[in-house]
Short mmCIF file of C-alpha atoms in Angstrom, two decimals:
data_model
loop_
_atom_site.label_atom_id
_atom_site.label_comp_id
_atom_site.label_asym_id
_atom_site.label_seq_id
_atom_site.Cartn_x
_atom_site.Cartn_y
_atom_site.Cartn_z
CA MET A 195 0.49 66.06 199.52
CA THR A 196 2.96 68.26 201.35
CA SER A 197 2.39 68.78 205.23
CA GLU A 198 1.43 72.35 206.28
CA PRO A 199 4.63 73.18 208.28
CA TYR A 200 6.74 72.14 205.39
CA LEU A 201 4.49 73.74 202.77
CA SER A 202 4.73 77.19 204.94
CA ALA A 203 8.67 76.79 205.02
CA HIS A 204 8.80 76.23 201.18
CA LEU A 205 6.55 79.31 200.60
CA HIS A 206 8.60 81.47 203.05
CA ARG A 207 11.89 80.49 201.30
CA ALA A 208 10.30 80.87 197.85
CA ILE A 209 9.18 84.67 198.65
CA ALA A 210 12.54 85.44 200.01
CA GLU A 211 14.75 83.64 197.60
CA ASP A 212 12.69 83.81 194.14
CA PRO A 213 14.17 86.61 192.24
CA ARG A 214 10.57 87.78 191.23
CA THR A 215 9.87 88.59 194.77
CA ALA A 216 12.98 88.71 197.08
CA GLU A 217 10.61 89.72 199.96
CA ALA A 218 11.74 88.96 203.47
CA GLY A 219 9.14 91.32 204.72
CA VAL A 220 6.02 89.21 203.64
CA ARG A 221 4.43 86.71 205.49
CA ALA A 222 2.80 83.64 204.03
CA THR A 223 0.31 81.81 206.70
CA VAL A 224 -0.99 78.57 205.42
CA ARG A 225 -4.69 77.68 207.04
CA GLY A 226 -6.13 74.56 205.43
CA ASP A 227 -7.09 75.43 201.88
CA HIS A 228 -5.83 79.13 202.09
CA VAL A 229 -2.78 80.85 202.25
CA LEU A 230 -2.64 84.42 203.85
CA LEU A 231 -0.18 86.87 202.63
CA SER A 232 0.60 89.88 204.73
CA GLY A 233 3.17 92.57 204.64
CA ASP A 234 4.25 95.65 202.67
CA VAL A 235 5.74 95.93 199.31
CA ALA A 236 7.10 98.85 197.41
CA CYS A 237 4.74 99.03 194.40
CA GLU A 238 1.63 97.26 192.97
CA GLN A 239 3.46 95.07 190.43
CA ARG A 240 5.01 93.23 193.51
CA ARG A 241 1.74 92.10 194.83
CA ALA A 242 0.95 90.30 191.42
CA ASP A 243 4.61 88.81 191.56
CA LEU A 244 4.01 87.42 194.98
CA GLU A 245 0.70 85.95 194.15
CA ALA A 246 2.26 84.09 191.10
CA VAL A 247 5.18 82.60 193.00
CA VAL A 248 2.82 81.24 195.76
CA HIS A 249 0.73 79.85 193.01
CA GLU A 250 3.64 78.07 191.66
CA VAL A 251 4.85 76.52 194.98
CA ALA A 252 1.21 75.71 196.17
CA PRO A 253 -1.23 75.67 193.26
CA ASP A 254 -4.07 74.11 195.34
CA LEU A 255 -4.05 76.71 197.98
CA HIS A 256 -6.49 79.79 197.52
CA VAL A 257 -4.54 83.03 198.14
CA VAL A 258 -5.92 85.60 200.49
CA ASP A 259 -3.76 88.72 199.75
CA ASP A 260 -3.49 91.25 202.45
CA VAL A 261 -0.18 92.78 201.41
CA ARG A 262 -0.16 96.45 201.19
CA VAL A 263 1.70 99.02 198.92
CA VAL A 264 3.85 101.13 201.32
CA SER A 265 2.78 104.47 201.53
CA VAL A 266 5.64 107.16 200.12
CA ALA A 267 3.64 110.28 201.45
CA GLU A 268 5.24 113.04 202.90
CA PRO A 269 5.56 112.59 206.88
CA GLU A 270 3.02 114.33 209.22
CA GLY A 271 4.55 115.83 212.03
CA SER A 272 7.75 114.77 213.77
CA GLU A 273 9.10 113.27 216.78
CA GLU A 274 10.95 115.60 219.57
CA LEU A 275 13.70 113.82 220.91
CA ARG A 276 14.76 115.90 224.21
CA MET B 170 17.94 121.77 217.32
CA ILE B 171 18.63 119.55 214.29
CA ARG B 172 16.15 117.80 212.19
CA ILE B 173 16.70 114.23 210.88
CA ALA B 174 14.77 112.54 208.36
CA ALA B 175 15.12 108.97 208.13
CA VAL B 176 13.86 105.63 206.13
CA GLY B 177 15.15 102.39 205.56
CA ASP B 178 14.18 99.29 203.42
CA VAL B 179 12.77 101.32 200.41
CA HIS B 180 13.80 98.16 198.27
CA LEU B 181 13.87 100.17 195.01
CA GLY B 182 13.90 98.70 191.50
CA ALA B 183 12.82 99.82 187.99
CA ASP B 184 9.24 99.06 189.12
CA ALA B 185 9.15 101.47 191.79
CA ARG B 186 11.10 104.23 189.80
CA GLY B 187 10.06 107.78 190.95
CA ARG B 188 7.54 106.80 193.65
CA MET B 189 9.30 108.52 196.36
CA ARG B 190 10.82 111.62 194.59
CA PRO B 191 7.69 113.93 195.09
CA ALA B 192 7.94 113.55 198.80
CA LEU B 193 11.81 113.86 198.72
CA GLU B 194 11.93 116.97 196.81
CA ASN B 195 10.35 118.60 199.75
CA VAL B 196 12.46 116.92 202.43
CA GLY B 197 14.21 120.42 203.03
CA GLU B 198 11.03 121.47 204.57
CA HIS B 199 11.18 118.71 207.12
CA ALA B 200 14.79 118.04 207.93
CA ASP B 201 18.49 118.99 207.62
CA VAL B 202 19.73 115.69 206.68
CA LEU B 203 18.18 112.46 205.51
CA LEU B 204 19.47 109.24 206.77
CA LEU B 205 18.82 105.92 204.76
CA ALA B 206 19.13 102.70 206.76
CA GLY B 207 20.14 100.18 204.41
CA ASP B 208 18.07 97.84 201.87
CA LEU B 209 18.04 100.51 199.24
CA THR B 210 17.43 97.83 196.72
CA ARG B 211 15.99 94.45 196.25
CA HIS B 212 18.76 92.28 195.01
CA GLY B 213 21.89 94.73 195.11
CA THR B 214 22.20 95.08 191.40
CA LEU B 215 23.69 98.08 189.77
CA ASP B 216 20.53 98.63 187.81
CA GLU B 217 18.53 98.89 190.83
CA ALA B 218 21.38 101.00 192.46
CA GLN B 219 21.02 103.34 189.67
CA VAL B 220 17.12 103.88 190.35
CA VAL B 221 18.12 104.53 194.00
CA ALA B 222 20.68 107.16 192.76
CA GLU B 223 18.06 108.92 190.47
CA GLU B 224 15.57 108.95 193.56
CA PHE B 225 17.98 110.57 196.14
CA ALA B 226 20.28 112.56 194.18
CA ASP B 227 20.09 116.53 194.03
CA LEU B 228 17.81 116.54 197.25
CA PRO B 229 18.14 119.93 199.15
CA VAL B 230 19.62 118.10 202.19
CA PRO B 231 22.68 115.74 202.71
CA VAL B 232 21.72 112.07 202.12
CA VAL B 233 23.50 109.57 204.23
CA ALA B 234 23.32 105.96 203.83
CA VAL B 235 24.38 102.54 204.86
CA LEU B 236 23.93 99.31 202.66
CA GLY B 237 21.76 96.37 204.08
CA ASN B 238 21.45 92.58 203.36
CA HIS B 239 19.69 92.88 200.16
CA ASP B 240 22.31 95.44 198.86
CA HIS B 241 24.71 92.76 199.15
CA HIS B 242 22.82 90.02 197.54
CA ASP B 243 24.55 90.67 194.11
CA ASP B 244 27.78 90.47 195.62
CA LYS B 245 28.64 93.99 194.30
CA PRO B 246 28.24 96.17 197.48
CA VAL B 247 31.50 98.20 196.87
CA GLU B 248 30.39 98.89 193.40
CA VAL B 249 26.63 99.91 194.58
CA ALA B 250 28.34 102.05 197.08
CA ARG B 251 30.43 103.72 194.61
CA LEU B 252 27.57 104.28 192.22
CA LEU B 253 25.80 105.87 195.00
CA SER B 254 28.75 108.06 196.04
CA ASP B 255 29.27 109.32 192.58
CA SER B 256 25.69 110.48 192.75
CA GLY B 257 26.15 112.49 195.85
CA LEU B 258 25.13 110.33 198.52
CA HIS B 259 27.21 109.79 201.59
CA VAL B 260 27.62 105.97 201.88
CA LEU B 261 29.22 104.81 205.10
CA GLU B 262 30.58 101.29 206.08
CA GLY B 263 32.82 102.19 208.94
CA ASP B 264 33.14 105.87 208.80
CA ALA B 265 31.54 108.95 209.57
CA VAL B 266 30.36 112.32 208.40
CA VAL B 267 29.78 115.57 210.25
CA PHE B 268 27.58 118.53 208.95
CA GLU B 269 26.84 121.68 210.50
CA VAL B 270 23.42 122.84 210.77
CA GLY B 271 22.53 126.35 212.14
CA GLY B 272 25.78 126.41 214.23
CA GLU B 273 25.32 122.87 215.62
CA ARG B 274 27.25 119.91 214.23
CA ILE B 275 25.60 116.41 213.52
CA GLY B 276 27.79 113.72 213.20
CA VAL B 277 26.66 110.27 211.88
CA ALA B 278 28.53 106.87 211.89
CA GLY B 279 27.42 104.19 209.82
CA VAL B 280 27.91 100.44 209.37
CA LYS B 281 25.62 97.76 207.73
CA GLY B 282 25.73 95.89 211.25
CA PHE B 283 24.83 92.00 211.26
CA GLY B 284 23.06 89.38 213.33
CA GLY B 285 23.98 87.36 216.23
CA GLY B 286 21.19 87.98 218.76
CA PHE B 287 20.79 89.64 221.96
CA ALA B 288 22.46 89.22 225.57
CA GLY B 289 21.78 85.70 226.77
CA LYS B 290 20.14 84.45 223.70
CA CYS B 291 23.02 84.83 221.10
CA GLY B 292 25.53 83.02 218.95
CA SER B 293 29.07 82.54 220.17
CA ASN B 294 32.26 82.79 218.35
CA PHE B 295 33.13 78.99 218.64
CA GLY B 296 32.67 75.94 216.84
CA GLU B 297 32.29 75.43 213.03
CA ARG B 298 34.16 77.76 210.85
CA GLU B 299 31.11 78.88 209.54
CA MET B 300 29.55 79.68 213.01
CA LYS B 301 32.59 81.71 213.96
CA ALA B 302 32.59 83.66 210.81
CA PHE B 303 28.95 84.58 211.36
CA VAL B 304 29.57 85.84 214.71
CA GLY B 305 32.97 87.08 214.05
CA HIS B 306 31.51 89.28 211.15
CA THR B 307 29.41 91.04 213.88
CA ILE B 308 32.17 91.53 216.32
CA GLU B 309 34.25 93.18 213.69
CA ILE B 310 31.59 95.69 212.69
CA ALA B 311 30.71 96.44 216.23
CA GLU B 312 34.21 97.21 217.09
CA THR B 313 34.39 99.28 214.00
CA LEU B 314 31.19 101.18 214.91
CA ARG B 315 32.43 101.79 218.69
CA ALA B 316 35.68 103.05 217.12
CA VAL B 317 34.03 105.45 214.72
CA LEU B 318 31.45 106.79 217.15
CA ALA B 319 33.99 107.67 219.30
CA SER B 320 36.02 109.44 216.90
CA ILE B 321 32.98 112.05 216.01
CA GLU B 322 33.41 115.37 217.26
CA ALA B 323 30.09 116.55 216.96
CA ASP B 324 27.05 118.39 218.95
CA VAL B 325 24.67 115.36 218.19
CA ARG B 326 26.12 111.83 217.74
CA VAL B 327 24.00 109.34 215.33
CA ALA B 328 24.81 105.74 214.95
CA LEU B 329 23.24 104.70 211.50
CA THR B 330 22.74 100.70 210.99
CA HIS B 331 20.67 98.49 209.10
CA TYR B 332 20.65 95.87 211.85
CA SER B 333 19.20 96.39 215.14
CA PRO B 334 21.27 97.24 218.26
CA VAL B 335 18.31 96.08 220.48
CA PRO B 336 15.39 93.60 220.59
CA ASP B 337 12.85 96.40 221.62
CA THR B 338 12.19 97.57 218.16
CA LEU B 339 12.15 94.03 216.81
CA ARG B 340 8.69 93.36 218.78
CA GLY B 341 6.24 91.99 216.22
CA GLU B 342 9.06 89.78 214.59
CA PRO B 343 9.07 86.16 215.75
CA PRO B 344 11.56 86.01 218.63
CA GLU B 345 13.21 82.95 217.00
CA ILE B 346 14.44 85.12 214.23
CA TYR B 347 15.84 87.90 216.62
CA PRO B 348 19.49 86.72 215.92
CA PHE B 349 19.16 87.27 212.18
CA LEU B 350 17.80 90.76 212.86
CA GLY B 351 20.49 92.56 215.06
CA SER B 352 22.91 92.22 217.81
CA TYR B 353 23.55 93.22 221.37
CA LEU B 354 27.15 93.91 220.37
CA LEU B 355 25.88 97.13 218.37
CA GLY B 356 24.27 98.43 221.28
CA GLU B 357 27.04 97.93 223.44
CA ALA B 358 29.28 100.09 220.79
CA ILE B 359 26.52 102.87 220.93
CA ASP B 360 26.33 102.74 224.65
CA ALA B 361 30.02 103.20 225.11
CA THR B 362 30.35 106.21 223.07
CA GLY B 363 27.82 108.90 224.21
CA THR B 364 25.77 108.48 221.28
CA ASP B 365 22.66 110.47 221.22
CA LEU B 366 20.27 108.38 218.85
CA ALA B 367 20.56 104.97 216.87
CA ILE B 368 18.60 104.63 213.67
CA HIS B 369 18.11 101.18 212.14
CA GLY B 370 15.93 99.32 209.54
CA HIS B 371 15.70 95.75 208.57
CA ALA B 372 12.66 94.59 210.92
CA HIS B 373 9.54 95.13 208.69
CA PHE B 374 7.32 93.64 211.41
CA GLY B 375 9.00 95.44 214.44
CA THR B 376 8.23 98.60 216.07
CA GLU B 377 9.54 101.85 215.82
CA GLN B 378 10.48 102.90 219.19
CA GLY B 379 13.09 101.50 221.38
CA MET B 380 16.09 102.05 223.91
CA THR B 381 19.51 100.68 224.68
CA PRO B 382 20.42 99.53 228.18
CA GLY B 383 22.14 102.55 228.33
CA GLY B 384 19.60 104.88 227.70
CA VAL B 385 20.03 105.75 224.02
CA ARG B 386 16.80 106.13 222.00
CA VAL B 387 16.71 103.44 219.03
CA ARG B 388 14.33 103.95 216.30
CA ASN B 389 13.52 101.36 213.64
CA VAL B 390 12.70 103.43 210.44
CA ALA B 391 11.92 100.46 208.07
CA GLN B 392 9.32 102.07 205.46
CA PRO B 393 6.65 99.37 206.36
CA ILE B 394 6.87 100.67 210.13
CA ILE B 395 6.80 104.48 209.42
CA ARG B 396 4.51 104.28 206.62
CA SER B 397 5.72 107.24 204.77
CA ALA B 398 8.55 108.46 202.66
CA TYR B 399 10.79 109.49 205.58
CA THR B 400 10.06 110.12 209.35
CA VAL B 401 11.64 113.03 211.09
CA TYR B 402 13.09 113.37 214.44
CA HIS B 403 14.04 116.70 216.07
CA VAL B 404 16.99 116.10 218.36
CA GLU B 405 18.44 118.81 221.04
CA PRO B 406 22.21 118.57 221.24
CA MET B 407 21.65 118.82 225.02
CA VAL B 408 19.99 115.33 225.29
CA ARG B 409 23.40 113.53 225.64
CA ALA B 410 24.74 116.13 228.06
CA ALA B 411 21.61 115.39 230.29
CA VAL B 412 21.98 111.56 230.08
CA ALA B 413 25.65 111.80 230.59
CA GLY B 414 25.30 114.33 233.42
#
């Protein structure tokens, strides 16, 4: 079994380098039998792609997916720089 | 007063086509210019760049962009920039644009930037060829940014980069990776040139607000930070005069 720090590193690289994900802004935190995914992605499909890639690298871990789809709403207000 | 809309790290691809467009079509109600702080695509392919072009073309305000590291991944940054330029975006890499808004001029200088780290905790242009190439790339870009910012004649001067010029806006990221997120050399260029505002992206877990050692406001507009299609800053031309005076 791969030790936790190496598994974390493998997940981090897979999420950043796999063409299906290419996400440098998603964190994978391994805790025992669980891996927590957190961060933001541009659309719902990318959450599913992340889970698929993570499952391939660490099929024995239970994925807890806290990844959010980023809002594309119009801004509320503005900041005054004086 | 000049209204600046900005967003970075939109990471568009075919799967996200059209998501931002409804908010973008109203950008003229919020702002006079829209700045894009790099990482417009996921892999830097021309197909993804085409999605970006369709998303940001024909908007009611000028759109000014720099590329980010993701936009370089497919090794076609020149072609990506050309495709976006052909669609009416102003894509900057070592150059600047100036627009007149209500009698006031805003000048934007843009470079991608690069890493290296921040004062006292940074790489040096020394040792292996690979290390010298890494730090040398940042040195070259920072020198270009300084020259371009200094050349701008405008009432409001803005530096647009993908990488961060300060560590302030990286808070929330692991400190160990700061050298991959920005460089003090960019901040030094900004401080040397009477710049009013620095806009960057890249740090998804960072924070929005920061300041250079010389007192220039810095804003991290990575979309996961601003949580909207874009954010808006109102900049008074006298800010620079007040700081300088």
